[in-house]
Structures are given as structure tokens and as C-alpha cells.
């Protein structure tokens, strides 16, 4: 009788509690190309838009060279990281699969290093979310401005507040964050990778078209000239920081490697994936940076696609910015799913009987799907927090440089090198040990320089000094 009454009641939403655990363990079915899609979706993001500005600060020789050097360093670290996906604990030689960067540091380097790494990992993942919110808002505002100028004329006062667009992007991310884990983001990553190529190509095309139209290649060997040598040094530091941010992918490598099927071994597939992805990414980065710098010279904007005056062809600029927004939805998830997985796995182990571990089947109109309370509450709060910080520091280039500098050396260089030493039992003062140690020290010196310059730029922008 109760069932009959329930059927007669036109409920919009019903809930049914289930005992299904969080779906952490999924059979890996990925290959080289799905790995490349994940990689490109996570790497080619907001950083590509700043590369023309970075080349403008460094000049025609140092700019492309800096991109190549950072790309090479990142690829070396990627090869080191792929080796520690599976480790063995003595004396039983029991294999341990490290499904995340943080887990690998804990397993190989111990608790203290794991704690330090954990703080940096959480900061890195969080700051990436903040940067993506800022970038998406800038691009959505650019679309609105472009349409306004097209409709009302180039002299119209088309100024809009970024915060409204940050809110729109945040709502979209709250919905997208309910995707259970990175294994379920394959199609989102493929779409995001396609968007990456699309808007990068638009940026390159618009830059080349402007170069052809003006009949000259702008820019110089030494980059933007400044009256103050100290200010030039800070700008160079920020430019290197922007490049480092755009090629920082160490945190997602083991997550992507875990999605790959075998045979062949996940390690070999991941090395191939990393090589292909880094080569594609570097080529696009140099093309985007060079075409933008050639078009604008010393007046190169911080965000390439906002530098074409929002005029004609306005529809193409709109489309390019729309592609960026779609890509950032996927890119935000690639990085955030790593943090979501870490926190949720910890919570399930710590509080296995908690009601937040349970899933609920939800009927919404004619559809039904599962909702997990932990996923819903934690991930929504996380997205809101990234929006809040983005609203406080909406400075594109400075935030990118600071983000790239503070975590590049420890996460991309230091920890991978130290884990490789321990895992491969590299003897001190051997040839390989000396080369890798020099590689780490050089990267540390450059990172300190970039950190100081990015802090100077961020404080100057925030407090107007």
C-alpha cells in the first residue's frame, strides 16, 4: 500500500541509501594516447597564454631556449618518476604500487619527507585550481568584452568584474567535481586536449596573421627594455616562473601511469607517453610564444588571446577563449582529482563507519545516479575555496610566476632525484650521482631567483607599490 502511494506521488527527487564504497580501484585500460590526452589536458592550460609575454621579457634567443631547457628538465624528472611507480620493500620483496606522487615519497623517503612533500603537494594542487579559476574568468570576460565592442563600437566602456565569471566557472566545477575519480575523466581529458590544440592554434594563427598584416616581426634579442636594471631582473624572473608553471606536471604522472594497461609495462608506456606529450607541448609552446611576441613586441599582453583588441575577427577570438574555458574545466579536474583521491582515501581508512562514506541513489526527474556525501561536501567546499583565493589575487602573470617558482624545484626536481637515488641504490660520488646532484642544485638556484622576482611582482600588484 505504501509502495502504491509512493508511485502515485510525483516526486522530483528521491534518495535511497546504499552501502557501496567509494570506487577507488578500477581496472586500468588506458594506452599511450589516452595517457597523452590526460597529460595534455593537465599541462597545456593557462600557462600557454603567458608564454608570449615571457618571450617578450627574455628576448628572441633566451626565450625559446628557456622553454627548451625547462621542458628537458621536466622530461628528465618524468623518466625518474616513472621508475618508482612500483617499488619493493625489503626483505620480502613485496611489490608496492605507488598510485600518487605523495604515496611514492612516503614509501621511498619516509614520513618526514612525506610530510613536507604533502604540504607542497596540497599547495601545488590548490594553487593550480586558483590559477585555472582566474584564467577561466579572464577568458569569459574577454568573450563578453569582445561582443560588447562588436555591438557598441570600439570606444564603448566595456568593463566587467571578474568575480561574476569566477562564480560561473565555480558552479560548473562543483558539478564536474562529482565525477568519482580520474579513471572516469577519459572523455573529459580527450575533449580538453582537443580544446588545447584548438585555442593554441588560434593564438598562433592570429599572431601570424597580425605579423603578415603589419609586414614586420616585432621584438628583439634582449627583450623588453626597462630603465631600471633591477626591474628587468624581476621581469625575467617572472617570465621563467611562468614557463616553469606551464611545464609542471610531476604530480599527475603516477596518477596517469596507474590508468595504463599492461603489457607492455606501465613504465615503458609512460615513458613513451611522456616523451610524445612533452615534445608536442614544447612545440606548441614555442609556436604560441613566438607568434605572439612577433605580433606585439614590447607591448605583448600577459594573456595572449586578450591582446588582439577584442575586435575583428571577434568571433574567432571568442571561439578561442571559449575553447580555453572548456579546456580548463577538464584541466581543473585532472589536478583536483588527485587531491580528492588523497583526502577521500584517507577519510575512508580513518572513518570507515562514517555516514559520509556511504553512497545514496538519487532520482532526479527521469534519471537516477549515485551521490556520495563525502564527495559532495568536501569537493564543493574545495571549489568554493579556490574561488575565494582567486578573487583576492586576480593577477594572472604574477600568480603564475609565484605558483611555478614555489613548487617547481621540490616537486619536479628534488623529490624525483632523491627517490631515484634510493630506489636504484645510486652510490654517492658516482658519475650518475654527481650529474643528478648538479642538476638539482642548478635548478634550486634558479628557483630562488624566480621566487624572489615573483614575490616582488605579486606584492607590487596587490599593494600598488
GROMACS .gro file of C-alpha atoms in nm:
model
  465
    1UNK     CA    1   0.000   0.000   0.000
    2UNK     CA    2   0.284   0.234   0.087
    3UNK     CA    3   0.453   0.149  -0.239
    4UNK     CA    4   0.136   0.234  -0.433
    5UNK     CA    5   0.111   0.571  -0.258
    6UNK     CA    6   0.476   0.641  -0.334
    7UNK     CA    7   0.424   0.566  -0.702
    8UNK     CA    8   0.126   0.799  -0.717
    9UNK     CA    9   0.322   1.085  -0.561
   10UNK     CA   10   0.502   1.288  -0.833
   11UNK     CA   11   0.831   1.325  -0.651
   12UNK     CA   12   1.101   1.531  -0.822
   13UNK     CA   13   1.383   1.384  -0.611
   14UNK     CA   14   1.411   1.065  -0.405
   15UNK     CA   15   1.701   0.924  -0.204
   16UNK     CA   16   1.799   0.566  -0.134
   17UNK     CA   17   2.094   0.481   0.085
   18UNK     CA   18   2.332   0.214  -0.040
   19UNK     CA   19   2.641   0.051   0.110
   20UNK     CA   20   2.860   0.093  -0.197
   21UNK     CA   21   3.211   0.212  -0.111
   22UNK     CA   22   3.391   0.486  -0.294
   23UNK     CA   23   3.506   0.347  -0.630
   24UNK     CA   24   3.882   0.376  -0.590
   25UNK     CA   25   4.002   0.054  -0.754
   26UNK     CA   26   3.931   0.040  -1.127
   27UNK     CA   27   4.093  -0.195  -1.379
   28UNK     CA   28   4.341   0.014  -1.584
   29UNK     CA   29   4.253   0.012  -1.955
   30UNK     CA   30   4.444   0.318  -2.083
   31UNK     CA   31   4.708   0.328  -2.355
   32UNK     CA   32   4.968   0.573  -2.487
   33UNK     CA   33   4.710   0.801  -2.648
   34UNK     CA   34   4.471   0.817  -2.353
   35UNK     CA   35   4.778   0.893  -2.141
   36UNK     CA   36   4.880   1.170  -2.382
   37UNK     CA   37   4.525   1.308  -2.363
   38UNK     CA   38   4.537   1.314  -1.980
   39UNK     CA   39   4.882   1.469  -1.993
   40UNK     CA   40   4.797   1.744  -2.240
   41UNK     CA   41   4.468   1.818  -2.063
   42UNK     CA   42   4.658   1.869  -1.740
   43UNK     CA   43   4.959   2.055  -1.882
   44UNK     CA   44   4.851   2.278  -2.171
   45UNK     CA   45   4.634   2.518  -1.979
   46UNK     CA   46   4.655   2.872  -1.857
   47UNK     CA   47   5.036   2.867  -1.881
   48UNK     CA   48   5.037   2.868  -2.261
   49UNK     CA   49   4.863   3.207  -2.266
   50UNK     CA   50   5.151   3.373  -2.080
   51UNK     CA   51   5.435   3.242  -2.295
   52UNK     CA   52   5.431   3.530  -2.546
   53UNK     CA   53   5.471   3.770  -2.253
   54UNK     CA   54   5.753   3.552  -2.117
   55UNK     CA   55   5.936   3.562  -2.450
   56UNK     CA   56   5.891   3.939  -2.456
   57UNK     CA   57   6.079   3.967  -2.126
   58UNK     CA   58   6.357   3.726  -2.229
   59UNK     CA   59   6.403   3.807  -2.598
   60UNK     CA   60   6.429   3.601  -2.915
   61UNK     CA   61   6.724   3.387  -2.803
   62UNK     CA   62   6.681   3.341  -2.428
   63UNK     CA   63   6.302   3.295  -2.452
   64UNK     CA   64   6.280   2.982  -2.673
   65UNK     CA   65   6.596   2.847  -2.506
   66UNK     CA   66   6.435   2.880  -2.162
   67UNK     CA   67   6.129   2.683  -2.280
   68UNK     CA   68   6.352   2.407  -2.422
   69UNK     CA   69   6.564   2.384  -2.105
   70UNK     CA   70   6.264   2.370  -1.871
   71UNK     CA   71   6.098   2.111  -2.097
   72UNK     CA   72   6.414   1.898  -2.097
   73UNK     CA   73   6.445   1.917  -1.718
   74UNK     CA   74   6.079   1.823  -1.680
   75UNK     CA   75   6.118   1.524  -1.913
   76UNK     CA   76   6.422   1.401  -1.720
   77UNK     CA   77   6.221   1.418  -1.398
   78UNK     CA   78   5.930   1.239  -1.569
   79UNK     CA   79   6.162   0.949  -1.656
   80UNK     CA   80   6.285   0.937  -1.295
   81UNK     CA   81   5.929   0.934  -1.161
   82UNK     CA   82   5.807   0.655  -1.391
   83UNK     CA   83   6.069   0.424  -1.239
   84UNK     CA   84   5.916   0.446  -0.892
   85UNK     CA   85   5.557   0.354  -0.984
   86UNK     CA   86   5.630   0.004  -0.850
   87UNK     CA   87   5.875  -0.040  -0.562
   88UNK     CA   88   5.980  -0.336  -0.349
   89UNK     CA   89   6.015  -0.343   0.029
   90UNK     CA   90   6.298  -0.546   0.179
   91UNK     CA   91   6.344  -0.819   0.276
   92UNK     CA   92   6.021  -0.975   0.149
   93UNK     CA   93   6.041  -0.804  -0.193
   94UNK     CA   94   5.668  -0.741  -0.178
   95UNK     CA   95   5.573  -0.505  -0.462
   96UNK     CA   96   5.411  -0.172  -0.372
   97UNK     CA   97   5.225   0.025  -0.636
   98UNK     CA   98   5.260   0.399  -0.583
   99UNK     CA   99   4.943   0.544  -0.734
  100UNK     CA  100   5.029   0.904  -0.646
  101UNK     CA  101   5.338   1.120  -0.613
  102UNK     CA  102   5.278   1.170  -0.241
  103UNK     CA  103   5.241   0.798  -0.178
  104UNK     CA  104   5.570   0.737  -0.357
  105UNK     CA  105   5.755   0.991  -0.139
  106UNK     CA  106   5.607   0.839   0.179
  107UNK     CA  107   5.701   0.487   0.069
  108UNK     CA  108   6.055   0.558  -0.052
  109UNK     CA  109   6.179   0.856   0.151
  110UNK     CA  110   5.991   0.809   0.477
  111UNK     CA  111   5.749   1.003   0.696
  112UNK     CA  112   5.936   1.335   0.735
  113UNK     CA  113   5.994   1.380   0.365
  114UNK     CA  114   5.640   1.263   0.304
  115UNK     CA  115   5.502   1.528   0.539
  116UNK     CA  116   5.697   1.808   0.370
  117UNK     CA  117   5.601   1.677   0.029
  118UNK     CA  118   5.237   1.653   0.137
  119UNK     CA  119   5.226   2.021   0.230
  120UNK     CA  120   5.380   2.115  -0.106
  121UNK     CA  121   5.153   1.879  -0.299
  122UNK     CA  122   4.838   2.018  -0.140
  123UNK     CA  123   4.958   2.372  -0.205
  124UNK     CA  124   5.050   2.291  -0.565
  125UNK     CA  125   4.717   2.129  -0.645
  126UNK     CA  126   4.526   2.407  -0.474
  127UNK     CA  127   4.718   2.688  -0.648
  128UNK     CA  128   4.658   2.520  -0.984
  129UNK     CA  129   4.287   2.532  -0.914
  130UNK     CA  130   4.316   2.900  -0.820
  131UNK     CA  131   4.507   2.982  -1.140
  132UNK     CA  132   4.250   2.798  -1.351
  133UNK     CA  133   3.968   2.995  -1.190
  134UNK     CA  134   4.150   3.323  -1.265
  135UNK     CA  135   4.223   3.221  -1.623
  136UNK     CA  136   3.870   3.099  -1.696
  137UNK     CA  137   3.725   3.423  -1.559
  138UNK     CA  138   3.961   3.633  -1.773
  139UNK     CA  139   3.863   3.437  -2.085
  140UNK     CA  140   3.489   3.459  -2.015
  141UNK     CA  141   3.523   3.831  -1.952
  142UNK     CA  142   3.716   3.862  -2.280
  143UNK     CA  143   3.426   3.700  -2.465
  144UNK     CA  144   3.180   3.942  -2.305
  145UNK     CA  145   3.402   4.240  -2.388
  146UNK     CA  146   3.454   4.126  -2.746
  147UNK     CA  147   3.079   4.104  -2.806
  148UNK     CA  148   3.026   4.440  -2.638
  149UNK     CA  149   3.285   4.614  -2.859
  150UNK     CA  150   3.138   4.448  -3.168
  151UNK     CA  151   2.785   4.565  -3.084
  152UNK     CA  152   2.854   4.910  -2.937
  153UNK     CA  153   3.175   5.017  -3.110
  154UNK     CA  154   3.541   5.019  -3.016
  155UNK     CA  155   3.506   5.326  -2.794
  156UNK     CA  156   3.240   5.171  -2.569
  157UNK     CA  157   3.310   5.133  -2.197
  158UNK     CA  158   3.302   4.752  -2.189
  159UNK     CA  159   3.442   4.677  -1.844
  160UNK     CA  160   3.324   4.382  -1.637
  161UNK     CA  161   3.407   4.239  -1.295
  162UNK     CA  162   3.599   3.910  -1.296
  163UNK     CA  163   3.422   3.787  -0.983
  164UNK     CA  164   3.095   3.717  -1.162
  165UNK     CA  165   3.273   3.495  -1.414
  166UNK     CA  166   3.469   3.320  -1.137
  167UNK     CA  167   3.135   3.232  -0.979
  168UNK     CA  168   3.003   3.087  -1.306
  169UNK     CA  169   3.317   2.874  -1.353
  170UNK     CA  170   3.300   2.763  -0.990
  171UNK     CA  171   2.943   2.637  -1.028
  172UNK     CA  172   3.047   2.436  -1.333
  173UNK     CA  173   3.336   2.287  -1.135
  174UNK     CA  174   3.114   2.190  -0.842
  175UNK     CA  175   2.911   1.980  -1.085
  176UNK     CA  176   3.217   1.838  -1.267
  177UNK     CA  177   3.385   1.755  -0.935
  178UNK     CA  178   3.124   1.489  -0.868
  179UNK     CA  179   3.299   1.266  -1.125
  180UNK     CA  180   3.420   0.980  -0.899
  181UNK     CA  181   3.790   0.971  -0.992
  182UNK     CA  182   4.050   1.019  -1.265
  183UNK     CA  183   3.957   0.686  -1.428
  184UNK     CA  184   3.620   0.838  -1.521
  185UNK     CA  185   3.769   1.152  -1.679
  186UNK     CA  186   3.897   0.992  -2.002
  187UNK     CA  187   3.649   1.164  -2.231
  188UNK     CA  188   3.676   1.490  -2.041
  189UNK     CA  189   4.054   1.475  -2.090
  190UNK     CA  190   4.020   1.398  -2.461
  191UNK     CA  191   3.786   1.695  -2.508
  192UNK     CA  192   4.019   1.916  -2.305
  193UNK     CA  193   4.319   1.805  -2.514
  194UNK     CA  194   4.132   1.888  -2.835
  195UNK     CA  195   4.047   2.230  -2.693
  196UNK     CA  196   4.416   2.281  -2.609
  197UNK     CA  197   4.521   2.228  -2.968
  198UNK     CA  198   4.234   2.441  -3.093
  199UNK     CA  199   4.296   2.757  -2.893
  200UNK     CA  200   4.673   2.722  -2.923
  201UNK     CA  201   4.632   2.706  -3.300
  202UNK     CA  202   4.401   3.009  -3.294
  203UNK     CA  203   4.659   3.204  -3.093
  204UNK     CA  204   4.934   3.104  -3.335
  205UNK     CA  205   4.715   3.187  -3.636
  206UNK     CA  206   4.609   3.527  -3.507
  207UNK     CA  207   4.969   3.614  -3.421
  208UNK     CA  208   5.096   3.515  -3.764
  209UNK     CA  209   4.810   3.699  -3.933
  210UNK     CA  210   4.899   4.015  -3.743
  211UNK     CA  211   5.265   3.977  -3.836
  212UNK     CA  212   5.171   3.942  -4.204
  213UNK     CA  213   4.931   4.236  -4.179
  214UNK     CA  214   5.184   4.472  -4.022
  215UNK     CA  215   5.462   4.349  -4.252
  216UNK     CA  216   5.725   4.318  -3.981
  217UNK     CA  217   5.837   4.090  -3.700
  218UNK     CA  218   5.848   4.278  -3.372
  219UNK     CA  219   6.065   4.204  -3.073
  220UNK     CA  220   6.439   4.199  -3.012
  221UNK     CA  221   6.718   3.974  -2.890
  222UNK     CA  222   6.729   4.132  -2.543
  223UNK     CA  223   6.350   4.156  -2.490
  224UNK     CA  224   6.157   4.442  -2.333
  225UNK     CA  225   6.377   4.735  -2.235
  226UNK     CA  226   6.339   4.893  -1.890
  227UNK     CA  227   6.500   5.200  -1.738
  228UNK     CA  228   6.572   5.012  -1.416
  229UNK     CA  229   6.801   4.704  -1.442
  230UNK     CA  230   6.657   4.567  -1.118
  231UNK     CA  231   6.306   4.579  -1.261
  232UNK     CA  232   6.432   4.396  -1.570
  233UNK     CA  233   6.571   4.122  -1.347
  234UNK     CA  234   6.237   4.082  -1.171
  235UNK     CA  235   6.055   4.061  -1.504
  236UNK     CA  236   6.298   3.795  -1.625
  237UNK     CA  237   6.240   3.602  -1.304
  238UNK     CA  238   5.862   3.621  -1.351
  239UNK     CA  239   5.898   3.507  -1.713
  240UNK     CA  240   6.096   3.198  -1.609
  241UNK     CA  241   5.838   3.132  -1.338
  242UNK     CA  242   5.558   3.143  -1.594
  243UNK     CA  243   5.745   2.893  -1.812
  244UNK     CA  244   5.808   2.666  -1.513
  245UNK     CA  245   5.439   2.675  -1.424
  246UNK     CA  246   5.338   2.586  -1.778
  247UNK     CA  247   5.559   2.273  -1.776
  248UNK     CA  248   5.496   2.149  -1.423
  249UNK     CA  249   5.332   1.808  -1.441
  250UNK     CA  250   5.517   1.583  -1.195
  251UNK     CA  251   5.217   1.548  -0.962
  252UNK     CA  252   4.991   1.382  -1.217
  253UNK     CA  253   5.239   1.139  -1.375
  254UNK     CA  254   5.185   0.846  -1.139
  255UNK     CA  255   4.808   0.903  -1.145
  256UNK     CA  256   4.816   0.880  -1.525
  257UNK     CA  257   5.053   0.582  -1.517
  258UNK     CA  258   4.803   0.398  -1.296
  259UNK     CA  259   4.540   0.423  -1.571
  260UNK     CA  260   4.761   0.242  -1.827
  261UNK     CA  261   4.707  -0.124  -1.910
  262UNK     CA  262   4.985  -0.379  -1.945
  263UNK     CA  263   5.154  -0.540  -2.131
  264UNK     CA  264   5.369  -0.361  -2.229
  265UNK     CA  265   5.477  -0.249  -1.885
  266UNK     CA  266   5.320   0.066  -1.747
  267UNK     CA  267   5.669   0.212  -1.704
  268UNK     CA  268   5.761   0.176  -2.071
  269UNK     CA  269   5.423   0.302  -2.187
  270UNK     CA  270   5.450   0.603  -1.956
  271UNK     CA  271   5.798   0.691  -2.083
  272UNK     CA  272   5.667   0.686  -2.439
  273UNK     CA  273   5.363   0.889  -2.332
  274UNK     CA  274   5.580   1.148  -2.155
  275UNK     CA  275   5.816   1.185  -2.449
  276UNK     CA  276   5.536   1.233  -2.701
  277UNK     CA  277   5.343   1.470  -2.478
  278UNK     CA  278   5.644   1.684  -2.383
  279UNK     CA  279   5.752   1.715  -2.748
  280UNK     CA  280   5.402   1.815  -2.860
  281UNK     CA  281   5.362   2.056  -2.569
  282UNK     CA  282   5.704   2.220  -2.619
  283UNK     CA  283   5.646   2.269  -2.993
  284UNK     CA  284   5.311   2.434  -2.928
  285UNK     CA  285   5.456   2.649  -2.651
  286UNK     CA  286   5.736   2.783  -2.868
  287UNK     CA  287   5.497   2.848  -3.159
  288UNK     CA  288   5.245   3.028  -2.936
  289UNK     CA  289   5.509   3.235  -2.761
  290UNK     CA  290   5.696   3.325  -3.080
  291UNK     CA  291   5.387   3.420  -3.281
  292UNK     CA  292   5.254   3.640  -3.001
  293UNK     CA  293   5.587   3.813  -2.942
  294UNK     CA  294   5.638   3.866  -3.317
  295UNK     CA  295   5.292   4.027  -3.338
  296UNK     CA  296   5.309   4.258  -3.035
  297UNK     CA  297   5.678   4.304  -2.949
  298UNK     CA  298   5.731   4.508  -2.631
  299UNK     CA  299   5.352   4.551  -2.599
  300UNK     CA  300   5.286   4.177  -2.571
  301UNK     CA  301   4.996   4.122  -2.326
  302UNK     CA  302   5.011   3.890  -2.029
  303UNK     CA  303   4.727   3.680  -2.174
  304UNK     CA  304   4.777   3.624  -2.548
  305UNK     CA  305   4.412   3.588  -2.651
  306UNK     CA  306   4.313   3.910  -2.475
  307UNK     CA  307   4.567   4.110  -2.675
  308UNK     CA  308   4.401   4.125  -3.015
  309UNK     CA  309   4.189   4.426  -2.930
  310UNK     CA  310   3.869   4.218  -2.897
  311UNK     CA  311   3.784   4.347  -3.244
  312UNK     CA  312   3.780   4.164  -3.574
  313UNK     CA  313   3.757   3.876  -3.622
  314UNK     CA  314   3.573   3.894  -3.289
  315UNK     CA  315   3.405   3.556  -3.340
  316UNK     CA  316   3.741   3.379  -3.372
  317UNK     CA  317   3.876   3.542  -3.056
  318UNK     CA  318   3.550   3.445  -2.883
  319UNK     CA  319   3.584   3.086  -3.001
  320UNK     CA  320   3.946   3.067  -2.885
  321UNK     CA  321   3.856   3.194  -2.538
  322UNK     CA  322   3.558   2.956  -2.522
  323UNK     CA  323   3.793   2.666  -2.603
  324UNK     CA  324   4.017   2.774  -2.315
  325UNK     CA  325   3.723   2.772  -2.072
  326UNK     CA  326   3.613   2.424  -2.184
  327UNK     CA  327   3.971   2.301  -2.153
  328UNK     CA  328   4.010   2.447  -1.805
  329UNK     CA  329   3.703   2.259  -1.687
  330UNK     CA  330   3.888   1.938  -1.772
  331UNK     CA  331   4.231   2.060  -1.661
  332UNK     CA  332   4.092   2.166  -1.322
  333UNK     CA  333   3.959   1.814  -1.276
  334UNK     CA  334   4.282   1.638  -1.377
  335UNK     CA  335   4.468   1.813  -1.096
  336UNK     CA  336   4.184   1.828  -0.844
  337UNK     CA  337   4.100   1.458  -0.876
  338UNK     CA  338   4.450   1.386  -0.744
  339UNK     CA  339   4.379   1.586  -0.428
  340UNK     CA  340   4.026   1.448  -0.400
  341UNK     CA  341   4.161   1.094  -0.413
  342UNK     CA  342   4.422   1.158  -0.144
  343UNK     CA  343   4.176   1.314   0.101
  344UNK     CA  344   3.894   1.068   0.038
  345UNK     CA  345   4.115   0.760   0.066
  346UNK     CA  346   4.247   0.894   0.397
  347UNK     CA  347   3.894   0.959   0.526
  348UNK     CA  348   3.767   0.612   0.428
  349UNK     CA  349   4.057   0.444   0.609
  350UNK     CA  350   4.028   0.671   0.915
  351UNK     CA  351   3.649   0.665   0.948
  352UNK     CA  352   3.521   0.350   0.774
  353UNK     CA  353   3.186   0.356   0.959
  354UNK     CA  354   3.109   0.722   0.891
  355UNK     CA  355   2.784   0.807   0.715
  356UNK     CA  356   2.986   1.022   0.476
  357UNK     CA  357   3.143   0.706   0.330
  358UNK     CA  358   2.801   0.583   0.220
  359UNK     CA  359   2.656   0.647  -0.122
  360UNK     CA  360   2.297   0.744  -0.198
  361UNK     CA  361   2.100   0.669  -0.509
  362UNK     CA  362   1.926   0.985  -0.626
  363UNK     CA  363   1.628   1.001  -0.861
  364UNK     CA  364   1.604   1.339  -1.027
  365UNK     CA  365   1.309   1.361  -1.264
  366UNK     CA  366   1.356   1.064  -1.500
  367UNK     CA  367   1.722   0.997  -1.415
  368UNK     CA  368   1.896   0.818  -1.130
  369UNK     CA  369   2.258   0.840  -1.021
  370UNK     CA  370   2.473   0.791  -0.710
  371UNK     CA  371   2.578   1.069  -0.475
  372UNK     CA  372   2.842   1.029  -0.209
  373UNK     CA  373   2.814   1.270   0.085
  374UNK     CA  374   3.192   1.298   0.137
  375UNK     CA  375   3.242   1.369  -0.231
  376UNK     CA  376   2.960   1.622  -0.244
  377UNK     CA  377   3.056   1.819   0.068
  378UNK     CA  378   3.436   1.815   0.051
  379UNK     CA  379   3.468   1.878  -0.321
  380UNK     CA  380   3.212   2.158  -0.320
  381UNK     CA  381   3.391   2.329  -0.030
  382UNK     CA  382   3.723   2.289  -0.211
  383UNK     CA  383   3.593   2.456  -0.528
  384UNK     CA  384   3.449   2.744  -0.325
  385UNK     CA  385   3.784   2.796  -0.150
  386UNK     CA  386   3.975   2.817  -0.481
  387UNK     CA  387   3.724   3.077  -0.598
  388UNK     CA  388   3.775   3.279  -0.280
  389UNK     CA  389   4.154   3.296  -0.315
  390UNK     CA  390   4.124   3.377  -0.687
  391UNK     CA  391   3.902   3.674  -0.601
  392UNK     CA  392   4.166   3.803  -0.357
  393UNK     CA  393   4.461   3.768  -0.600
  394UNK     CA  394   4.328   3.800  -0.958
  395UNK     CA  395   4.672   3.879  -1.107
  396UNK     CA  396   4.743   3.642  -1.395
  397UNK     CA  397   5.117   3.660  -1.469
  398UNK     CA  398   5.229   3.726  -1.112
  399UNK     CA  399   5.024   3.437  -0.968
  400UNK     CA  400   5.153   3.205  -1.242
  401UNK     CA  401   5.515   3.300  -1.170
  402UNK     CA  402   5.476   3.261  -0.793
  403UNK     CA  403   5.298   2.927  -0.837
  404UNK     CA  404   5.566   2.799  -1.071
  405UNK     CA  405   5.857   2.906  -0.853
  406UNK     CA  406   5.749   2.785  -0.512
  407UNK     CA  407   5.694   2.421  -0.606
  408UNK     CA  408   5.897   2.358  -0.924
  409UNK     CA  409   6.226   2.260  -0.761
  410UNK     CA  410   6.097   2.045  -0.473
  411UNK     CA  411   5.830   1.856  -0.666
  412UNK     CA  412   5.977   1.841  -1.017
  413UNK     CA  413   6.348   1.814  -0.932
  414UNK     CA  414   6.439   1.737  -0.569
  415UNK     CA  415   6.199   1.460  -0.468
  416UNK     CA  416   6.219   1.270  -0.801
  417UNK     CA  417   6.601   1.276  -0.783
  418UNK     CA  418   6.610   1.164  -0.418
  419UNK     CA  419   6.357   0.886  -0.479
  420UNK     CA  420   6.556   0.768  -0.779
  421UNK     CA  421   6.874   0.757  -0.567
  422UNK     CA  422   6.706   0.540  -0.305
  423UNK     CA  423   6.509   0.320  -0.543
  424UNK     CA  424   6.805   0.246  -0.773
  425UNK     CA  425   7.057   0.244  -0.485
  426UNK     CA  426   7.280   0.503  -0.656
  427UNK     CA  427   7.617   0.517  -0.480
  428UNK     CA  428   7.732   0.871  -0.379
  429UNK     CA  429   8.004   1.033  -0.590
  430UNK     CA  430   7.950   0.808  -0.887
  431UNK     CA  431   7.906   0.971  -1.228
  432UNK     CA  432   7.525   0.944  -1.227
  433UNK     CA  433   7.505   1.073  -0.868
  434UNK     CA  434   7.720   1.380  -0.949
  435UNK     CA  435   7.526   1.468  -1.264
  436UNK     CA  436   7.186   1.441  -1.096
  437UNK     CA  437   7.308   1.631  -0.788
  438UNK     CA  438   7.439   1.918  -1.006
  439UNK     CA  439   7.109   1.912  -1.196
  440UNK     CA  440   6.922   1.955  -0.865
  441UNK     CA  441   7.149   2.231  -0.730
  442UNK     CA  442   7.133   2.435  -1.050
  443UNK     CA  443   6.753   2.410  -1.053
  444UNK     CA  444   6.740   2.520  -0.688
  445UNK     CA  445   6.946   2.836  -0.756
  446UNK     CA  446   6.723   2.932  -1.050
  447UNK     CA  447   6.412   2.864  -0.842
  448UNK     CA  448   6.524   3.101  -0.564
  449UNK     CA  449   6.580   3.376  -0.821
  450UNK     CA  450   6.235   3.319  -0.971
  451UNK     CA  451   6.066   3.309  -0.630
  452UNK     CA  452   6.211   3.646  -0.527
  453UNK     CA  453   6.111   3.807  -0.857
  454UNK     CA  454   5.758   3.667  -0.850
  455UNK     CA  455   5.704   3.778  -0.490
  456UNK     CA  456   5.817   4.129  -0.582
  457UNK     CA  457   5.568   4.139  -0.870
  458UNK     CA  458   5.282   3.996  -0.665
  459UNK     CA  459   5.333   4.238  -0.375
  460UNK     CA  460   5.367   4.533  -0.612
  461UNK     CA  461   5.040   4.445  -0.784
  462UNK     CA  462   4.849   4.367  -0.463
  463UNK     CA  463   4.952   4.678  -0.273
  464UNK     CA  464   5.016   4.912  -0.565
  465UNK     CA  465   5.379   4.984  -0.482
   0.00000   0.00000   0.00000
